[in-house]
XYZ file of C-alpha atoms in Angstrom:
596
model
C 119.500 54.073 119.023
C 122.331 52.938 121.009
C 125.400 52.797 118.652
C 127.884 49.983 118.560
C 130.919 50.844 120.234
C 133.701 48.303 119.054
C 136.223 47.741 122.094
C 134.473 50.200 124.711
C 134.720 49.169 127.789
C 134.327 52.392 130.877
C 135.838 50.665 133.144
C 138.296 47.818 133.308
C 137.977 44.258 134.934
C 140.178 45.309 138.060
C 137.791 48.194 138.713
C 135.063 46.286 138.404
C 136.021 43.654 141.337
C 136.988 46.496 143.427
C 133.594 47.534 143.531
C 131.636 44.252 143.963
C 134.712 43.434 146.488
C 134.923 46.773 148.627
C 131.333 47.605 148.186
C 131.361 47.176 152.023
C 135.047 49.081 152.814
C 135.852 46.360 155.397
C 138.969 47.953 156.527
C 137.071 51.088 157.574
C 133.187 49.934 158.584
C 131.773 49.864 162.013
C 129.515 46.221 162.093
C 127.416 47.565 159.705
C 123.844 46.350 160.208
C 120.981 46.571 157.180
C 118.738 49.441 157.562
C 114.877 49.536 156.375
C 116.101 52.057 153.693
C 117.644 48.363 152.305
C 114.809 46.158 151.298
C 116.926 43.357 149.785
C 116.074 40.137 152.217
C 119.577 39.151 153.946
C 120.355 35.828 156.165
C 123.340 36.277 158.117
C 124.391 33.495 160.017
C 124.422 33.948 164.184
C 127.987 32.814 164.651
C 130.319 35.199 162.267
C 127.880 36.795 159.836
C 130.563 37.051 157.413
C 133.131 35.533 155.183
C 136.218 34.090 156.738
C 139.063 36.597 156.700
C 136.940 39.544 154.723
C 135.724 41.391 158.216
C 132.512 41.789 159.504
C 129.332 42.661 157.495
C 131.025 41.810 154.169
C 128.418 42.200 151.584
C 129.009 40.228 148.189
C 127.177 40.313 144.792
C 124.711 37.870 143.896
C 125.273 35.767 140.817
C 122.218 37.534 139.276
C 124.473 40.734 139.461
C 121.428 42.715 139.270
C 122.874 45.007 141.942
C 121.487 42.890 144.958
C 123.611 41.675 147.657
C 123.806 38.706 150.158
C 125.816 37.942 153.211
C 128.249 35.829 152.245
C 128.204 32.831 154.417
C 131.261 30.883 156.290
C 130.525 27.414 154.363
C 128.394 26.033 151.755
C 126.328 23.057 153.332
C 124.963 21.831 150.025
C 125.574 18.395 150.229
C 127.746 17.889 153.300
C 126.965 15.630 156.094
C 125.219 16.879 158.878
C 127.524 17.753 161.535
C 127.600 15.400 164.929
C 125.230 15.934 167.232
C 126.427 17.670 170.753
C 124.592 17.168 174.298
C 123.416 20.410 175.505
C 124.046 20.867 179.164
C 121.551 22.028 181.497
C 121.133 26.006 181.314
C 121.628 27.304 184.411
C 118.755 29.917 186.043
C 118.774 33.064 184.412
C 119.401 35.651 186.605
C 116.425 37.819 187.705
C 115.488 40.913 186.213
C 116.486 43.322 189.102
C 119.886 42.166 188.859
C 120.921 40.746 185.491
C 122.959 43.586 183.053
C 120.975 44.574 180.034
C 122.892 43.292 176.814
C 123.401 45.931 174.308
C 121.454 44.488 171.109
C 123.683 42.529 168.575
C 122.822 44.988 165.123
C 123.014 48.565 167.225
C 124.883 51.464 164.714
C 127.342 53.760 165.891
C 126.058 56.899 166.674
C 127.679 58.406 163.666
C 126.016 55.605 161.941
C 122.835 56.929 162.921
C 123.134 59.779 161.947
C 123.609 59.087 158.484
C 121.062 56.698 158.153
C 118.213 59.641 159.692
C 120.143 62.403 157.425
C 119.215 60.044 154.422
C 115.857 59.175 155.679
C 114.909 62.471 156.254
C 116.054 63.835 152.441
C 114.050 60.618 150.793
C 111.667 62.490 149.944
C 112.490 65.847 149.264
C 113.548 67.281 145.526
C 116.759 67.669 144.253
C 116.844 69.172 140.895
C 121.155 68.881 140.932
C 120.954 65.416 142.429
C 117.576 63.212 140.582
C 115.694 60.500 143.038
C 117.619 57.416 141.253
C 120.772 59.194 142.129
C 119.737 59.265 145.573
C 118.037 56.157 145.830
C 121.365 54.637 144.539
C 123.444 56.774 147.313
C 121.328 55.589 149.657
C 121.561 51.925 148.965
C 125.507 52.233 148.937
C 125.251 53.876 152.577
C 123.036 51.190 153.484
C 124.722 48.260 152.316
C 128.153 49.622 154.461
C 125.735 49.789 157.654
C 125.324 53.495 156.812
C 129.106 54.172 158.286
C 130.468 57.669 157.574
C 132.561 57.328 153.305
C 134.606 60.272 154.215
C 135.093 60.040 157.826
C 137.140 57.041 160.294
C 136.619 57.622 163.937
C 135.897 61.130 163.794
C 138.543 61.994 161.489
C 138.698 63.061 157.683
C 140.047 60.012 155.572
C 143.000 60.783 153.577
C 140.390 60.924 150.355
C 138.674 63.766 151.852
C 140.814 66.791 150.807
C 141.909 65.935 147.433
C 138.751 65.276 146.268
C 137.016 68.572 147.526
C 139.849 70.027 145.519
C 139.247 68.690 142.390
C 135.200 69.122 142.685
C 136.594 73.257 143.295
C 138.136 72.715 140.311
C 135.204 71.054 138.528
C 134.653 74.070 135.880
C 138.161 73.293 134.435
C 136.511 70.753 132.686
C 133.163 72.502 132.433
C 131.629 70.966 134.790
C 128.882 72.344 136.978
C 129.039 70.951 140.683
C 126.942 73.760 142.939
C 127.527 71.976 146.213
C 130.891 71.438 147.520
C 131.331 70.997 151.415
C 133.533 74.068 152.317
C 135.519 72.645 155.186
C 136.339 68.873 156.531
C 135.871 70.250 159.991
C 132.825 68.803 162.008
C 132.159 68.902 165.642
C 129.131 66.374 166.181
C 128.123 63.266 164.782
C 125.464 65.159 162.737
C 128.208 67.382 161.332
C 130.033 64.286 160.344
C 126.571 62.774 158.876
C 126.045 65.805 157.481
C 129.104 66.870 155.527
C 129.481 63.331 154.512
C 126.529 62.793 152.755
C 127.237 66.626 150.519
C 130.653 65.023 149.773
C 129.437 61.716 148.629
C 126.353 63.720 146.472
C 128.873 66.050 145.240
C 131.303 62.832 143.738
C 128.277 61.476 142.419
C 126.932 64.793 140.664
C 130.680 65.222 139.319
C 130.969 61.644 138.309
C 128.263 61.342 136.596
C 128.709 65.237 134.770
C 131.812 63.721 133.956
C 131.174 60.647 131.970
C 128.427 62.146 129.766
C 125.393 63.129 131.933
C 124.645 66.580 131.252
C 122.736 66.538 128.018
C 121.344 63.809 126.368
C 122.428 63.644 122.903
C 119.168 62.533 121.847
C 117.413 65.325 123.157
C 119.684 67.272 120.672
C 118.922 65.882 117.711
C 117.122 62.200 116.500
C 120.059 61.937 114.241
C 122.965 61.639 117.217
C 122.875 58.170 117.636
C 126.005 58.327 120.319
C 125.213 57.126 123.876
C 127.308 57.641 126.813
C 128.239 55.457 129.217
C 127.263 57.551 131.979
C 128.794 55.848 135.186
C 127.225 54.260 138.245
C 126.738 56.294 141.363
C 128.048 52.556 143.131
C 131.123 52.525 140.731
C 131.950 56.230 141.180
C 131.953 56.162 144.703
C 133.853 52.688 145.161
C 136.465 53.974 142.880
C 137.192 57.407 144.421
C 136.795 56.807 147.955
C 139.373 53.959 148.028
C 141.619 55.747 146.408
C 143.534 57.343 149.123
C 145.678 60.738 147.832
C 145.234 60.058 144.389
C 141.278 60.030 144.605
C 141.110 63.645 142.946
C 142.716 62.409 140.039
C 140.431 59.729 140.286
C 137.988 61.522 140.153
C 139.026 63.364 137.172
C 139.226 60.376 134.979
C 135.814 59.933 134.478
C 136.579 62.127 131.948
C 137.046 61.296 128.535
C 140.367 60.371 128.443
C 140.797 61.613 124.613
C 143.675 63.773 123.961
C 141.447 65.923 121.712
C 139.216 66.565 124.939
C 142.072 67.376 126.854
C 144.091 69.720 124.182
C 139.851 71.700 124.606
C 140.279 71.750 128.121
C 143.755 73.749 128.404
C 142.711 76.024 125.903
C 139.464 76.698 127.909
C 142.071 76.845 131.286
C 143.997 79.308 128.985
C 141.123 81.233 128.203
C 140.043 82.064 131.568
C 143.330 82.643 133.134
C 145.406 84.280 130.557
C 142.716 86.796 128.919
C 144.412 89.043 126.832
C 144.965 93.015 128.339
C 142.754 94.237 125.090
C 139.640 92.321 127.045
C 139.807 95.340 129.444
C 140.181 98.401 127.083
C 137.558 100.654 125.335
C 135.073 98.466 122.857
C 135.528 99.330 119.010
C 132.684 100.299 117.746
C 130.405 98.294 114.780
C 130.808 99.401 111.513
C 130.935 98.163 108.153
C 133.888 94.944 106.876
C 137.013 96.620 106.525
C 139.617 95.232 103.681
C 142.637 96.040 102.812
C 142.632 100.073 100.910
C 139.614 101.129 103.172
C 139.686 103.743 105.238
C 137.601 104.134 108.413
C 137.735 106.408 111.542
C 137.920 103.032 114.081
C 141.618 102.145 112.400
C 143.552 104.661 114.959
C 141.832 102.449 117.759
C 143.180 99.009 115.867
C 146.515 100.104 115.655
C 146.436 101.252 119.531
C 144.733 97.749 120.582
C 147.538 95.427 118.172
C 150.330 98.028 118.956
C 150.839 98.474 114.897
C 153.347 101.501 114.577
C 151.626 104.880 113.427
C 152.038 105.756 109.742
C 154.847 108.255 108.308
C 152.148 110.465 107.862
C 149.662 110.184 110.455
C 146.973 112.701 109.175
C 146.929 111.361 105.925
C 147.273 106.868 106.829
C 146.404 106.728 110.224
C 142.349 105.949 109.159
C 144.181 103.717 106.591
C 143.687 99.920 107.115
C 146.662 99.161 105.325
C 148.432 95.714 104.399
C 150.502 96.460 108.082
C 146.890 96.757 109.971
C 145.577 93.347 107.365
C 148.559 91.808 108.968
C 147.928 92.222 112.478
C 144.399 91.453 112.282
C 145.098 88.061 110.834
C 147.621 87.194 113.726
C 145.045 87.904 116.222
C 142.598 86.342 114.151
C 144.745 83.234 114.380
C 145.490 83.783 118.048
C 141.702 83.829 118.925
C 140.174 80.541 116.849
C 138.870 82.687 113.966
C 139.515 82.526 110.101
C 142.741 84.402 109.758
C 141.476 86.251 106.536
C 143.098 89.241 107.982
C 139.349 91.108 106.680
C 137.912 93.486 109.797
C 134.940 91.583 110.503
C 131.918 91.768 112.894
C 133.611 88.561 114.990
C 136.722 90.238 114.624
C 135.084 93.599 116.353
C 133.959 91.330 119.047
C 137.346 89.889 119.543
C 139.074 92.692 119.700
C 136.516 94.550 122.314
C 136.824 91.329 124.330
C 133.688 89.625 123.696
C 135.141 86.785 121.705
C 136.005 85.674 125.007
C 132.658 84.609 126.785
C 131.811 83.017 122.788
C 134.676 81.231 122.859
C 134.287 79.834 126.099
C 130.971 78.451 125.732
C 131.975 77.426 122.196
C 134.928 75.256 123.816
C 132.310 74.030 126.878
C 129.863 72.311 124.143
C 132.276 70.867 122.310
C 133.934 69.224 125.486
C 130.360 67.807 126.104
C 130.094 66.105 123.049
C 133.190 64.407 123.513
C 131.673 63.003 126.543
C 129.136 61.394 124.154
C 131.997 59.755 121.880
C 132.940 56.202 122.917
C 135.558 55.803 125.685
C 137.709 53.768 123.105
C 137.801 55.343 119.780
C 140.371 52.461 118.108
C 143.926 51.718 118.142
C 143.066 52.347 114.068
C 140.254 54.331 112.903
C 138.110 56.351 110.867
C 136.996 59.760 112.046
C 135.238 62.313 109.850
C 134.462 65.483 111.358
C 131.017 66.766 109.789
C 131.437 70.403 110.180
C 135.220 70.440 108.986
C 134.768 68.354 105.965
C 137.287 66.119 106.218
C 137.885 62.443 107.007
C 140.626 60.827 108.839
C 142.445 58.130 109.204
C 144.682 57.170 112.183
C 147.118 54.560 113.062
C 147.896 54.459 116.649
C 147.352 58.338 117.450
C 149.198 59.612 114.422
C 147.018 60.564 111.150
C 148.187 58.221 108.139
C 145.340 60.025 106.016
C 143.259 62.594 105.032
C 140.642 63.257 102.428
C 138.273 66.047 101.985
C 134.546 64.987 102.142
C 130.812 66.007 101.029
C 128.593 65.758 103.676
C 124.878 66.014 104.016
C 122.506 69.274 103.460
C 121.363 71.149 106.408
C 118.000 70.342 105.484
C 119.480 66.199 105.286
C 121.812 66.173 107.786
C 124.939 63.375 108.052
C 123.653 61.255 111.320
C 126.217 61.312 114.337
C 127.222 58.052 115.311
C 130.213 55.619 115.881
C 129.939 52.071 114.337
C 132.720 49.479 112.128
C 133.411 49.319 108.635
C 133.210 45.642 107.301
C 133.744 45.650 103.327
C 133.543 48.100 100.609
C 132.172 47.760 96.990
C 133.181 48.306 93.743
C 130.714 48.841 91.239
C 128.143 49.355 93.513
C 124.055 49.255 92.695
C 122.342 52.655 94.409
C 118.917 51.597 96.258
C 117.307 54.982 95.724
C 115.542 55.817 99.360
C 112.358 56.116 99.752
C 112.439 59.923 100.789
C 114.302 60.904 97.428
C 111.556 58.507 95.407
C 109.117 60.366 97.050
C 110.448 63.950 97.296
C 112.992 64.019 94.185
C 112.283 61.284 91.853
C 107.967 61.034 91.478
C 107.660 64.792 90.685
C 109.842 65.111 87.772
C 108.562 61.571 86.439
C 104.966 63.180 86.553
C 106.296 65.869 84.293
C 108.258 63.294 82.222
C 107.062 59.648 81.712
C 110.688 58.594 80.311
C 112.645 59.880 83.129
C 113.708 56.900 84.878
C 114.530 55.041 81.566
C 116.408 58.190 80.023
C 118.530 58.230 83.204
C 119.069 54.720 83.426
C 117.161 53.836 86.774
C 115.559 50.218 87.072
C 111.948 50.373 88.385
C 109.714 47.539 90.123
C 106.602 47.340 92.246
C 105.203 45.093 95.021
C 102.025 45.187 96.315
C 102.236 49.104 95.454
C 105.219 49.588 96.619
C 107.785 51.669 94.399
C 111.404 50.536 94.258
C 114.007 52.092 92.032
C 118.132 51.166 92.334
C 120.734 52.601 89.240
C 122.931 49.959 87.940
C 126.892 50.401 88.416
C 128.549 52.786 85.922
C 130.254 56.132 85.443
C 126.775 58.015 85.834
C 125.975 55.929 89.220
C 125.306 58.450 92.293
C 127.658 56.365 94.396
C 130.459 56.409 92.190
C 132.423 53.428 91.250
C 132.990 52.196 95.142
C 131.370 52.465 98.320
C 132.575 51.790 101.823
C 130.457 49.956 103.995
C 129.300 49.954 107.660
C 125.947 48.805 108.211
C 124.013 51.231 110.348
C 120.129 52.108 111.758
C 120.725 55.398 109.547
C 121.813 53.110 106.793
C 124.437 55.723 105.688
C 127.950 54.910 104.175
C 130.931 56.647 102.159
C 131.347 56.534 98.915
C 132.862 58.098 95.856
C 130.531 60.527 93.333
C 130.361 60.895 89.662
C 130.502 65.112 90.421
C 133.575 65.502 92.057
C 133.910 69.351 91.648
C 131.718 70.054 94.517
C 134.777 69.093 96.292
C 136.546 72.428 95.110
C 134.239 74.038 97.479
C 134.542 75.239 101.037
C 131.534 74.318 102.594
C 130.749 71.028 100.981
C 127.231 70.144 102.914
C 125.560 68.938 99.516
C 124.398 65.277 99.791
C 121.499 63.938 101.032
C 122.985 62.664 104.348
C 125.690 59.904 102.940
C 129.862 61.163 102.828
C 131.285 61.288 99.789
C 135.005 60.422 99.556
C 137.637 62.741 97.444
C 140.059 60.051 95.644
C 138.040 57.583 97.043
C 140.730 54.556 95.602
C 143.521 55.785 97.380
C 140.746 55.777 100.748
C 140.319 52.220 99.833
C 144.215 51.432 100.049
C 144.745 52.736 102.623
C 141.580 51.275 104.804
C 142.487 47.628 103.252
C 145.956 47.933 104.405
C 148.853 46.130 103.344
C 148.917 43.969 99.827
C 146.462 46.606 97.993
C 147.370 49.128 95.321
C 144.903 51.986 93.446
C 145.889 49.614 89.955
C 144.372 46.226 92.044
C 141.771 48.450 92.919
C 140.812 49.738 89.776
C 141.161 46.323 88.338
C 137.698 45.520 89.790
C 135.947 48.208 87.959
C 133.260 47.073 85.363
C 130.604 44.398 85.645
C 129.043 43.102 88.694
C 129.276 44.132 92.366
C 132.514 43.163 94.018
C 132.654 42.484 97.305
C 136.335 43.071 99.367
C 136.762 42.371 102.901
C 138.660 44.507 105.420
C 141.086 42.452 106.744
C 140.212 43.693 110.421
C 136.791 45.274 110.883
C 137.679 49.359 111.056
C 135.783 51.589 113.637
C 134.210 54.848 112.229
C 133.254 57.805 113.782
C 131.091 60.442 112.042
C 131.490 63.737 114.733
C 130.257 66.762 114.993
C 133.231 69.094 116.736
C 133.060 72.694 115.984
C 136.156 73.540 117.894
C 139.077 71.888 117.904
C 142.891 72.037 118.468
C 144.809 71.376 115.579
C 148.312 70.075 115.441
C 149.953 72.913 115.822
C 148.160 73.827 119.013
C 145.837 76.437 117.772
C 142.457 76.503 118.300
C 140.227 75.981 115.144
C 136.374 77.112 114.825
C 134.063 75.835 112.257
C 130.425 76.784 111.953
C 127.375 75.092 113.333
C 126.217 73.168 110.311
C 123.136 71.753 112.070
C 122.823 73.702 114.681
C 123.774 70.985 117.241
C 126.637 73.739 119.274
C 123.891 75.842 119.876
C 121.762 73.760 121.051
C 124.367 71.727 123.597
C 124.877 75.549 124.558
C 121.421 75.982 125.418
C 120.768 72.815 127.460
C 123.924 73.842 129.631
C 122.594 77.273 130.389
C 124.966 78.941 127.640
C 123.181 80.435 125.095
C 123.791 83.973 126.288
C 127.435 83.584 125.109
C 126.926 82.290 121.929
């Protein structure tokens, strides 16, 4: 399912007529000439071949804009006169063979040229697993519709994109990113060289690019219930972006990105991780043992105190093997310090952390959580919804700040809350539950076989069609949706809504519905997503009776995530567990599951 992004757009108008009007780099081309790897039929015209005043070979889009391109032609002659005919004077003798100078033909290449167009030719059909055939094909094309003249390269000499973006590509893993060929130097001697290192640097931008903007792992592939989809971008756009954009084309580069500051509050904690690795990663591992707590006493304490430089005991033979409230203390500061639960409790994590293994988890912890950001849409809302599935909780935000929170219920491992962005529309009060079909089936027909008045004794309205089962509860206090629900009509035709057993929401780990979030004090929710003019009392006015529909005044977007890491406002790293399994699995696709 491709989810509906409200307001995403990847790339904005301006860059989008910079690629369909520097697909050809004027400025910088050599009369380029169409190549055989272009099979697009082209008409140029004998006198210019071009546009006035766009330079020679200028390729535009075709009003189809399905990514074909024609010469664009000096003038239109639909409907203009014919132009006046003009005597042609006798053509003189043509000079004889033996003495007339051989013209050089009108489409030759460059030599350079050349050599990028055999380079390509002679990689058509060869396998890339780091760069797919449609990549290349697409590469190829782009080279092709320039007149195959060098991206990187202007009369033998690196362009001024060159070097900043082999920089950033060195720096790719900053945003874990996995780019495997990067030219090493800008320094060619030949034409081939030129051809050559060209063509790496132009694969490499693409493989980067694309990485970048969500093309690792396919979300689906993760789970059916991840309806995200990114916008992965265009191996045309990618390239007409970056190398146009002189100095600045590593940061280029780097915005294909997402430009969340979530994602980039993950990144510098995964730069901080790998530069800044604490001393303890380097001394003696403390052994496994059992969970210490506060009172116990255990031979590895001596070794804790060393490794969080805790001062000895007055009497060392009797408290050193003591893990005291001064040890409890320390632990939970470097629990803190290191993304874990600061319960100040010795655990097996803990152990791990402390002997410097929390690092590598950690690491690949923070790597597939910056993936799935990639998935999220580029433009989350001015105003918004998000609820993060494995923290529980459900936001609301108002131009970057949170104006809201509320702790939510979220669906069983074995019913999992779907992953997907979409817009809430309206909410109901007094709401009728359409039982689905999978809790008819699974929940509701086995205890009714046992007891013929169940339905009726709990209320639920039954009706059949053809022999099909339908069975909704009526509004009131013992309806499973509560007395309001909050709408935004989906494929996994979820919603939130309140719950008549609102003391599962004492609990921690609140994964207990069957895939729907419920909403603690889900009237003041509704005031605050219907904005200004609403109250909890005009809320609670519509209670009783029939459905009641109210309208959002402006259609809200809502994103149900899945983050298991994040930074929280404070700038500490928070961990949550893998509900569904999803982190490990993003792990494994990127080749990370031996950290996890």
């Amino acid at each position: 399912m491709r989810s509906v992004r409200p307001g995403t757009v990847f790339l904005s108008t301006q860059a989008l007529a910079l690629w369909l009007g520097l697909m050809a780099f004027p400025a910088r081309a050599e009369n380029p000439a169409l190549s055989p790897l272009d099979p697009r039929p082209v008409e140029t015209t004998p006198a210019s071949g071009n546009a006035a005043g766009r330079g020679p070979g200028f390729m535009a889009m075709s009003p189809a804009h399905g990514g074909s391109f024609v010469d664009t032609p000096e003038e239109s002659t639909n409907g203009a006169a014919p132009a006046e005919a003009v005597p042609v004077e006798e053509a003189a003798p043509a000079p004889s063979l033996d003495t007339a100078a051989q013209p050089e033909p009108p489409n030759a290449l460059p030599a350079v040229n050349v050599a990028v167009k055999t380079a390509l030719e002679a990689r058509s059909g060869v396998h890339d697993q780091a760069l797919p055939r449609r990549e290349r094909e697409a590469i190829s094309a782009f080279y092709a519709a320039r007149g195959f003249s060098p991206l990187w390269w202007t009369d033998g000499k690196p362009n001024p994109e060159a070097a900043p973006v082999i920089k950033r590509l060195q720096h790719a893993a900053d945003d874990g990113l996995e780019v495997k060929t990067i030219p090493r130097t800008l320094a060619a001697a030949s034409d081939e060289d030129i051809a050559a290192t060209d063509i790496a640097l132009t694969d490499a931008v693409v493989v980067y690019g694309r990485q970048a903007s969500g093309g690792r792992v396919d979300p689906h592939a993760i789970s059916k219930l991840i309806g995200e989809t990114p916008e992965v971008a265009d191996p045309a756009i990618i390239l007409a972006l970056v190398a146009t954009a002189g100095e600045s084309a590593g940061d280029e580069l780097q915005k294909f990105n997402p430009p969340q500051k979530a994602y980039a509050s993950l990144r510098d904690k995964l730069r901080q991780l790998r530069h800044g690795r604490s001393p303890a990663a380097h001394d003696a591992a403390i052994p496994a043992g059992p969970v210490l707590r506060t009172g116990m006493r255990d031979p590895r304490v001596p070794l804790i105190r060393a490794r969080l430089s805790v001062e000895d005991a007055a009497e060392p033979a009797i408290q050193d093997i003591v893990y005291d409230t001064k040890v409890a203390a320390a632990v939970a500061d470097f629990q803190k310090a290191n993304g874990l639960p600061p319960s100040g409790t010795l655990t097996a994590r803990t152990v791990a952390a402390l002997s410097g293994a929390q690092s590598s988890y950690l690491e690949a912890e923070i790597i597939a959580n910056m993936e799935r950001w990639r998935w999220m849409p580029r433009d989350l809302g001015e105003t918004r919804i998000e609820v993060n599935i494995p923290d529980f909780e459900a936001r609301v935000i108002d131009n970057g700040a949170v104006i809201h929170r509320a702790r939510v219920i979220v669906g069983k491992e074995t019913t999992p809350t779907p992953v997907f962005s979409d817009t809430m529309k309206f909410l109901i009060v007094n709401p009728y539950w359409n039982v689905p079909q999978s809790i008819i089936r699974k929940e509701m027909l086995p205890k009714a076989a046992g007891d013929p008045n169940y339905f009726s004794r709990l209320g639920y309205q039954v009706s059949s069609s053809a022999g099909h089962l339908t069975v909704r509860q009526p509004p009131g206090e013992r309806n499973a949706l509560g007395r309001i629900k909050f709408m935004f009509p989906n494929d996994f035709s979820v919603y939130m809504h309140d719950t008549p057993t609102r003391k599962l929401f004492a609990s921690s780990k609140r994964a207990f519905s069957h895939g729907c979030v419920r909403v603690d004090n889900p009237f003041q929710f509704a005031v605050i997503v219907l904005g200004k003019g609403w109250s909890e009392q005009r809320v609670q006015k519509l209670i009783g009776g029939k459905e009641r529909y109210v309208y959002l005044p402006k259609p809200l977007p809502v994103h149900l995530e899945y983050f298991t890491a994040y930074v929280d406002d404070a700038g500490e790293l928070q961990l949550r567990d893998d509900l569904y399994g999803y982190s490990h699995r993003v792990k494994a696709a990127l080749g990370l599951e031996g950290n996890s």
